[in-house]
Structure formats: structure tokens, C-alpha cells
Short mmCIF file of C-alpha atoms and ligand atoms in Angstrom, two decimals:
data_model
loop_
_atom_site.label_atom_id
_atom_site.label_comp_id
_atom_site.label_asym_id
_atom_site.label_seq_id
_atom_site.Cartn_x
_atom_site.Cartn_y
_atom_site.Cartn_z
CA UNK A 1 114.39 155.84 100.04
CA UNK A 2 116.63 158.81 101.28
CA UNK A 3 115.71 162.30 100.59
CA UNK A 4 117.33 163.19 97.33
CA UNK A 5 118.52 166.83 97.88
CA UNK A 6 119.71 167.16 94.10
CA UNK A 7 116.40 167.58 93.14
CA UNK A 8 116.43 170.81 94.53
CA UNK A 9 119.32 171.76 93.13
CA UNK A 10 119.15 174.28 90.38
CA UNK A 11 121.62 173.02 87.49
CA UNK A 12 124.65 175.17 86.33
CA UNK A 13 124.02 177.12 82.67
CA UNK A 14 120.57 175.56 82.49
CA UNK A 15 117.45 177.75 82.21
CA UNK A 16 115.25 177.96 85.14
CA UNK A 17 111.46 178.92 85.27
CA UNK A 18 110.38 179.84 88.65
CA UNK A 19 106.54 179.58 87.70
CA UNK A 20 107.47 175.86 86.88
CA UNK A 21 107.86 174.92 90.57
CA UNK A 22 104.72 174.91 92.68
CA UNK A 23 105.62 176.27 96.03
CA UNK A 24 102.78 174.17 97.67
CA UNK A 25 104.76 170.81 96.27
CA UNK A 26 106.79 168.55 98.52
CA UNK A 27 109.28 166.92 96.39
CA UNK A 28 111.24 163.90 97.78
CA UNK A 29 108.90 163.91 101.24
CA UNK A 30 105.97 162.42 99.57
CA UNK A 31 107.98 159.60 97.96
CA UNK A 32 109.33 159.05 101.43
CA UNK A 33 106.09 158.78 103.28
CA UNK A 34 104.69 156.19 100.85
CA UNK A 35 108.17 153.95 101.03
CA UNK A 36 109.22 154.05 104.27
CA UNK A 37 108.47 152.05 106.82
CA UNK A 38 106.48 154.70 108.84
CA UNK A 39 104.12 154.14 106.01
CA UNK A 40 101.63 157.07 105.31
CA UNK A 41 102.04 158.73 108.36
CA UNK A 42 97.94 158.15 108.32
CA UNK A 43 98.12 154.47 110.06
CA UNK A 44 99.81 155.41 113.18
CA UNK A 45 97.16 158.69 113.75
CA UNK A 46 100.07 161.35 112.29
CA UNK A 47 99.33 163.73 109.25
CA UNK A 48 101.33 163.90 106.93
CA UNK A 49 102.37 167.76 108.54
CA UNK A 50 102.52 165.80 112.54
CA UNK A 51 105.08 163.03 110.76
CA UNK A 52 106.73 166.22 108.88
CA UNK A 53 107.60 168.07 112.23
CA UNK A 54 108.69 165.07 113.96
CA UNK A 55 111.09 164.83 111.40
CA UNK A 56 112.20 168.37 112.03
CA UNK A 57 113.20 167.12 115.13
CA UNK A 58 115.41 164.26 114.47
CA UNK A 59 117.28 165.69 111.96
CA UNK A 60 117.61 168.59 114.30
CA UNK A 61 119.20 166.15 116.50
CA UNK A 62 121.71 165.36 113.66
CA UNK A 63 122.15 168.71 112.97
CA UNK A 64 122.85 169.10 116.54
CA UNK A 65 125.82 166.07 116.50
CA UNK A 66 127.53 167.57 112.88
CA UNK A 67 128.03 171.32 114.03
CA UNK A 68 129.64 169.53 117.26
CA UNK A 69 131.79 167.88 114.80
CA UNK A 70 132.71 170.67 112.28
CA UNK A 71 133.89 172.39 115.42
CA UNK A 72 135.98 170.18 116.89
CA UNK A 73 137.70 169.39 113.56
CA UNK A 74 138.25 173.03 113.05
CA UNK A 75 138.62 171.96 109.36
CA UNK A 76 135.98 173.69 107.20
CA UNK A 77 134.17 176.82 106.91
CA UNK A 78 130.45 176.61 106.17
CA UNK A 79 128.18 179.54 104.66
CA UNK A 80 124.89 179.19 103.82
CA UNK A 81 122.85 182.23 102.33
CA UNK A 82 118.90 182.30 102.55
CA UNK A 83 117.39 184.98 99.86
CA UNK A 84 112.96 184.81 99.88
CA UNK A 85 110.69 187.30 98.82
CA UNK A 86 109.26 189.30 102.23
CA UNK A 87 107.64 186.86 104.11
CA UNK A 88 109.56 184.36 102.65
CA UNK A 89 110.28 182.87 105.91
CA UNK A 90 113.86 183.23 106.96
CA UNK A 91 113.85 184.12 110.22
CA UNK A 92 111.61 180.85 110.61
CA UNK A 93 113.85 178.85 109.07
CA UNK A 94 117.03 179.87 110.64
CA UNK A 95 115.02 179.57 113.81
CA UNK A 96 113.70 175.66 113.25
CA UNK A 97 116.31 174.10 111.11
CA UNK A 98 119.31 175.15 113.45
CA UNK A 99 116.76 174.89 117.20
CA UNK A 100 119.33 172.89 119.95
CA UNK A 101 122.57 173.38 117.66
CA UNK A 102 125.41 175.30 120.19
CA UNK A 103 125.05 179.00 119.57
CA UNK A 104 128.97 178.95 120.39
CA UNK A 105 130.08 177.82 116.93
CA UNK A 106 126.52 179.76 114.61
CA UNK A 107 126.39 182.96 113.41
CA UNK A 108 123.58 184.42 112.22
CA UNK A 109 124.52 187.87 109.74
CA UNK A 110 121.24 189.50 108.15
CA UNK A 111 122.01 192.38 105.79
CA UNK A 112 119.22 195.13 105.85
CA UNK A 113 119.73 198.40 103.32
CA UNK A 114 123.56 199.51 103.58
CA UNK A 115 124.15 202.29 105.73
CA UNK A 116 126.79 205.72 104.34
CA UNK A 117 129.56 203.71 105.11
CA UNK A 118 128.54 200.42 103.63
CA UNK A 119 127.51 202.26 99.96
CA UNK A 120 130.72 204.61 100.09
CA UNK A 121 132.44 201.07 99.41
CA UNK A 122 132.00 198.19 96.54
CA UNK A 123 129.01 195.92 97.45
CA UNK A 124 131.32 192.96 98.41
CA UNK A 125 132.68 195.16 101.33
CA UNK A 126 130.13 194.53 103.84
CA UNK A 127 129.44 190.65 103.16
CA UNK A 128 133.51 189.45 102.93
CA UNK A 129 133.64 189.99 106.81
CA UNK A 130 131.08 188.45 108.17
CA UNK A 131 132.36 184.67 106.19
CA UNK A 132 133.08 181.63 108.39
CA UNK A 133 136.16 181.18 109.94
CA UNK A 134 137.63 177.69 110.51
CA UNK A 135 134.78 175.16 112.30
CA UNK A 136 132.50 178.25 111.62
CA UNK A 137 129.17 177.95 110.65
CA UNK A 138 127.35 181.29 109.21
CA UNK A 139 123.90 181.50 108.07
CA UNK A 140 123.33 185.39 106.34
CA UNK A 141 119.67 186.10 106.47
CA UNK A 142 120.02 188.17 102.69
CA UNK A 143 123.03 188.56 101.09
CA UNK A 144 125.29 190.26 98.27
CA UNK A 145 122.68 188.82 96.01
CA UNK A 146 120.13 192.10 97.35
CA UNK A 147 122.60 193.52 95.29
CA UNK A 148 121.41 191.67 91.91
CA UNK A 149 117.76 191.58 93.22
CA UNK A 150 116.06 194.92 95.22
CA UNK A 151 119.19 196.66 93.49
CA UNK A 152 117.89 195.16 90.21
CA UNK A 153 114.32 195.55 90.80
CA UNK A 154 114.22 199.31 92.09
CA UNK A 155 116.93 200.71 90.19
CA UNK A 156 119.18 201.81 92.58
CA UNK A 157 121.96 201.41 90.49
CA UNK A 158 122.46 201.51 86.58
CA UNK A 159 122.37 198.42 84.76
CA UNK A 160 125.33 198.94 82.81
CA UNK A 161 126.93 198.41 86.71
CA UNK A 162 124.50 195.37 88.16
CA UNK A 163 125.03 192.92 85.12
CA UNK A 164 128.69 192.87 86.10
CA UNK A 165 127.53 191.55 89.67
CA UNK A 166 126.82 187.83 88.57
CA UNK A 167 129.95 187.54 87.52
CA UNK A 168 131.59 189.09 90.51
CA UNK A 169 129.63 187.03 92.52
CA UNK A 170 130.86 183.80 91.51
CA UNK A 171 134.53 184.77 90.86
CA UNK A 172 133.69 185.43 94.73
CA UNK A 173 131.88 182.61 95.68
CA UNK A 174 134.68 180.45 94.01
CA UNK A 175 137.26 181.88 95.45
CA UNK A 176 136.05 181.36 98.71
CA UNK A 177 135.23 177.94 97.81
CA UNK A 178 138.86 177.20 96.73
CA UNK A 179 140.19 178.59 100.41
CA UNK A 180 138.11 175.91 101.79
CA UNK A 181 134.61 177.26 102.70
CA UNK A 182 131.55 175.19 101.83
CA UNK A 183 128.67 176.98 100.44
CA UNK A 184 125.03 176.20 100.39
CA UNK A 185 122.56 178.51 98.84
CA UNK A 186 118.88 178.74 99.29
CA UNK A 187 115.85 180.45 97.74
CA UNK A 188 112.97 180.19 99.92
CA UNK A 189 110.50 179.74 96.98
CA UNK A 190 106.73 181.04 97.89
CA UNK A 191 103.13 182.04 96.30
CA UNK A 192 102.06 185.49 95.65
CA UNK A 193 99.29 184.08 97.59
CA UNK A 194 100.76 182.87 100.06
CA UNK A 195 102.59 186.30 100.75
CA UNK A 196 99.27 187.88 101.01
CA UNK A 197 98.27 185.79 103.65
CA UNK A 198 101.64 186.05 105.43
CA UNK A 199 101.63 190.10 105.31
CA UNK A 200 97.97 190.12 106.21
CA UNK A 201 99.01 187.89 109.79
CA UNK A 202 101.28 191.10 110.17
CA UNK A 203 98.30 193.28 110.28
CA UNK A 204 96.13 191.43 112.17
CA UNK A 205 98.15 189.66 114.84
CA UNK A 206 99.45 192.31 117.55
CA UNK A 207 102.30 190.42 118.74
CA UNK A 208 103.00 190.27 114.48
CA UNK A 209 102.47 194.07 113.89
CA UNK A 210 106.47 195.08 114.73
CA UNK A 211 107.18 192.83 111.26
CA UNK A 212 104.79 194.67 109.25
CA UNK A 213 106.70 196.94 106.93
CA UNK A 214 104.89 199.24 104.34
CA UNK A 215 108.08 199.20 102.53
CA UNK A 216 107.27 195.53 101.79
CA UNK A 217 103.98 196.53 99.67
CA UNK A 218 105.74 198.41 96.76
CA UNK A 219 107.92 195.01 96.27
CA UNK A 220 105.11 192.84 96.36
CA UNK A 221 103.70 195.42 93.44
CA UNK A 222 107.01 194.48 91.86
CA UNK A 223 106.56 190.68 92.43
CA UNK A 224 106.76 189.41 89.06
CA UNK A 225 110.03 191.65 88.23
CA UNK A 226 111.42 189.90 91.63
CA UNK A 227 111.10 186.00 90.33
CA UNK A 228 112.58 186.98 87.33
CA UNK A 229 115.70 189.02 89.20
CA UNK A 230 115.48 185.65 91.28
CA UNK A 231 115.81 183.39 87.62
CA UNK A 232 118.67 185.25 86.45
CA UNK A 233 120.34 185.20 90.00
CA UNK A 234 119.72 181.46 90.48
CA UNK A 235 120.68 180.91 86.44
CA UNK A 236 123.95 182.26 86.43
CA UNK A 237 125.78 181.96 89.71
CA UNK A 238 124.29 178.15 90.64
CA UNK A 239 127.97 176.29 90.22
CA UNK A 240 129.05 173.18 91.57
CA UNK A 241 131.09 174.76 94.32
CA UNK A 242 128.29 177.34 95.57
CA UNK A 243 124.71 175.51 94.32
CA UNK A 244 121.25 176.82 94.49
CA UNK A 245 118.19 174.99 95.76
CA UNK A 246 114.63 176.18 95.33
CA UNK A 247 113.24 175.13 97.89
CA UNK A 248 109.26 174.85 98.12
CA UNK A 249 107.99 176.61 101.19
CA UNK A 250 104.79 177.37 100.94
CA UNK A 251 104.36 174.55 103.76
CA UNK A 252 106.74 175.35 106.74
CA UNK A 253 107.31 171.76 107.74
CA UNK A 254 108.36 171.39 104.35
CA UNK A 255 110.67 174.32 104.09
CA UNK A 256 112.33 172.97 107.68
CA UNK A 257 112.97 169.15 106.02
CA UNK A 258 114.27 170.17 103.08
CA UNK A 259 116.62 172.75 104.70
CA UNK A 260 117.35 170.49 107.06
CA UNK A 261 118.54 167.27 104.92
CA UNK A 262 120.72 169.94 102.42
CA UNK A 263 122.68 171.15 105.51
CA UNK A 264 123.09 167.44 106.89
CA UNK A 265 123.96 166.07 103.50
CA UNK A 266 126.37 168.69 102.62
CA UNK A 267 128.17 168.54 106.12
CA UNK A 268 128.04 164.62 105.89
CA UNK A 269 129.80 164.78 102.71
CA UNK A 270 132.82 166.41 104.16
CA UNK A 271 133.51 163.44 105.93
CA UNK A 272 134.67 165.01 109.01
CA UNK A 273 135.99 163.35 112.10
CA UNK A 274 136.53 163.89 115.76
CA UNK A 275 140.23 165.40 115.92
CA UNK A 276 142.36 162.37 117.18
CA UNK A 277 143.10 161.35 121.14
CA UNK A 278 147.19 162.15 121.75
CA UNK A 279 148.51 158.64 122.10
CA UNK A 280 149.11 158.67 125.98
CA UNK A 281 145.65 159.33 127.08
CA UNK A 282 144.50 156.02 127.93
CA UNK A 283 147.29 156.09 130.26
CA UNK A 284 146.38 159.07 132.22
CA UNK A 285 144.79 159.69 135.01
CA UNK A 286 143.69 163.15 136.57
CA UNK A 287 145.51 163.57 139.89
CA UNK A 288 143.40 164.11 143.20
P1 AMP B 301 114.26 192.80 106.52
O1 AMP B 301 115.12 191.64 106.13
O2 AMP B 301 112.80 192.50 106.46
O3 AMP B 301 114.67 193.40 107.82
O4 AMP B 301 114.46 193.94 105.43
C1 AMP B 301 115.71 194.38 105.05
C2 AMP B 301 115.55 195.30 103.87
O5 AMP B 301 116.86 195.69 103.45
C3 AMP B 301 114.87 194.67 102.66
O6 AMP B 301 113.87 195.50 102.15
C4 AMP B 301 116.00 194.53 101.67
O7 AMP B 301 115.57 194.61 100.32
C5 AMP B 301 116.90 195.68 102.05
N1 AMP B 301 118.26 195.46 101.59
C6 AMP B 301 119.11 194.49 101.95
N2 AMP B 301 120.28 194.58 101.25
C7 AMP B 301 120.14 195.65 100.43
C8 AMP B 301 120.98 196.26 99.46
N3 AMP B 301 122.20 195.79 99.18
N4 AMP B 301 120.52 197.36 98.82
C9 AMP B 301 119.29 197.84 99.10
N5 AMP B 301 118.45 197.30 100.00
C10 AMP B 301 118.86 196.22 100.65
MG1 MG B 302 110.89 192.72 106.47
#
């Protein structure tokens, strides 16, 4: 049985409740193990993690053979937006989901607390030009949705002027859906516990230290006012042209396969192919 990424995906106009997803689960991988023919993982001396991070691998492989394709074609534009809570695990995900793929045709865009220049314009300003051109594919490590969450959150800007932003946001995300850009967004969905455990590495691990950021302790005080900014983010801007998936990742192998098989799917769905040969190339030969 395949790896059903609509599962994930959070439905359009339906309500979603954050606390009703464990972020320890590992939907669609544990129906896998038991059906396929690799069996348990358990009879051929592989836990179930060992059989999760070989599969890393292969479908990094596939990975690998798609972006090839999506740049050759020079058809579509893909953008896919990763949003956690600190520690969430971006950075690890950008770094195992897209390992041997040709840095030639990725871009990775992370968007840290605007500078003058960025908040002396509208919050779209910044994020419009850093989208994928044609065969592009950009990954932005945060997004215009800080702009609906730590915006949110904080109060660094009325409320009367961040409600607008969901709707903004996916007269946006439509628009550049229409114009041909494919766009996969995903919340990297983790435990207050698990946070704990991933700040406290920060302290304790020296060659971990340069990630540890005080700043990251007054939103973890706010942590319940952040899934909720998440609900309402996920809630109303989750269409069929620019989805959301929630995707568990309290369990890093997990995080990677499930990552993994909604960037393969979505790219296989496109049905791209290798640009045709001109019709005289069988005939010729390169000269001496
Ligand atoms: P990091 O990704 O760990 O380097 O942290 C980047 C920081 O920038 C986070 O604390 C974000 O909340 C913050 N940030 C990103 N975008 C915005 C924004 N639009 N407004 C305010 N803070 C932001
Ligand atoms: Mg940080």
C-alpha cells in the first residue's frame, strides 16, 4: 500500500484541532511496514527507525531524478513553505529530504525578523521575490505566514490589520498558483515536550550552543497562543491550489518520509517529461 499523503492534508473550511494530532504518531508508515513486503522491518534485523532512514534514502534518490526533470522541462515553478515552532526542525528537514538533489536548480530563502527596509513596505514585499522561476524549485525556511503567527502572537501589529492577512495570503497564494507555480505547504507539527528537549541539546551540546536563542524562551511561554495562531493559519488559507499538511515530527525519520513522499507525489503529478530530442539527432555525429 502506497503512502497516502492526503492524510496529511488539512481540508479546506474544515476546523482543525492541533491537540488532536499526536506528534509522536506515524500515519501511513505503520500501515506500510505491516503490508509491504519488507514486512515489519523486525525480520530482516531493521527497526522500524533503521527501515525508516533507508527509506529516506531511496526516495531521496527519486527526489534526486524529479528536480532533474522539472529542470529540464523548464515548465513549472515549485514553492514549498516550512513554518514549525523553534526547534521545529527545518533546517533538518530541508537538509535530509532534499540531500544529493543539484544545488543548481534549489533555493533555499529563510525569512528572519524584517529589517527597516523590509517593514517600511507591505509584508508581501519581501517574500514575492524570492518565488520560483520556471524549473525552479524554492524551499522558504518561514514565510509570510510569521506575519499571521509571531506577528499574531506578540502583537506587533494591531489586529484590526493581521485578520486581513489570511485573506491576502490566499488571494496571493492563488494567484501565483494560476501563473503556474505549484505550492506545497508544511507545518512541522511537534510536542511542547519535545521542544524542551530540543532547546535543552542547545544548551548542553557545544557544537549546538550557536542555535540557542533566548529569544526562543518567551515563545515557548507563548506556546499554546502559537498552535492556535497555527489553527487559524492552517484553517483558513489550506485550498486546493496551496494545501497544508501537518506533518508529525516528533520522530525525524518520520518528518523526512512524509516530506519526502508529499514533494515526490506532488512533482509526479505534474506529469512532466524530458523536453523532446530535435528530430535529426540520431543522425548526427560530433565531428573529430
Ligand atoms: P530563526 O529562524 O531561528 O533564525 O529565527 C528567525 C526569527 O525571525 C524568528 O524568531 C521569527 O519569529 C522571526 N521572524 C521571521 N519573520 C518575521 C516577521 N515577519 N515578523 C517578526 N519576526 C519574524
Ligand atoms: Mg532559531
Amino acid at each position: 500500500m502506497a503512502f497516502d499523503i492526503d492524510a496529511l492534508r488539512v481540508k479546506p473550511n474544515s476546523p482543525l484541532n492541533l491537540s488532536e494530532i499526536s506528534p509522536d504518531g506515524t500515519p501511513e508508515w505503520s500501515d506500510i511496514e505491516k503490508d509491504s513486503k519488507r514486512g515489519s522491518g523486525e525480520s530482516n534485523g531493521l527497526s522500524n527507525k533503521d527501515a525508516g532512514k533507508a527509506r529516506v534514502l531511496e526516495l531521496n534518490k527519486r527526489l534526486e531524478e524529479l528536480q532533474e526533470l522539472l529542470y529540464a522541462e523548464g515548465k513549472h515553478r515549485i514553492l514549498i513553505v516550512i513554518q514549525a515552532m523553534d526547534a521545529g526542525g527545518k533546517d533538518g528537514t530541508i537538509k535530509h529530504v532534499f540531500e544529493g538533489v543539484n544545488p543548481s536548480g534549489v533555493k533555499v530563502a529563510a525569512f528572519k525578523a524584517p529589517s527597516s527596509l523590509e517593514r517600511s513596505h507591505d509584508y508581501l514585499w519581501r517574500i514575492h521575490q524570492h518565488v520560483p522561476a520556471d524549473g525552479q524549485l524554492t524551499i522558504f525556511n518561514r514565510s509570510h505566514y510569521e506575519d499571521v503567527l509571531v506577528v499574531r502572537v506578540m502583537d506587533l501589529v494591531d489586529k484590526k490589520r493581521w485578520e486581513k492577512r489570511y485573506e491576502h495570503i490566499t488571494n496571493f497564494e492563488q494567484m501565483l498558483a494560476d501563473e503556474g507555480t505549484t505550492i506545497i505547504k508544511l507545518f512541522l507539527h511537534i510536542s511542547k515536550e519535545e521542544q524542551q528537549e530540543r532547546l535543552q541539546e542547545r544548551l548542553d551540546r557545544p557544537e549546538k550552543n550557536w542555535k540557542f536563542d533566548s529569544g526562543d524562551l518567551v515563545h515557548r511561554e507563548r506556546w499554546d497562543d502559537y498552535q492556535k495562531a497555527f489553527e487559524t493559519a492552517l484553517e483558513r488559507t489550506s485550498t486546493k491550489d496551496a494545501p497544508w499538511y501537518v506533518i508529525p515530527a516528533n520522530r525525524k525519520w518520520y518528518r523526512n518520509i512524509a516530506v519526502s513522499e508529499i514533494v515526490i507525489q506532488t512533482l509526479e503529478s505534474l506529469k512532466m517529461e524530458f523536453p523532446p530530442a530535435p528530430a535529426d539527432i540520431t543522425q548526427m555525429q560530433i565531428p573529430d
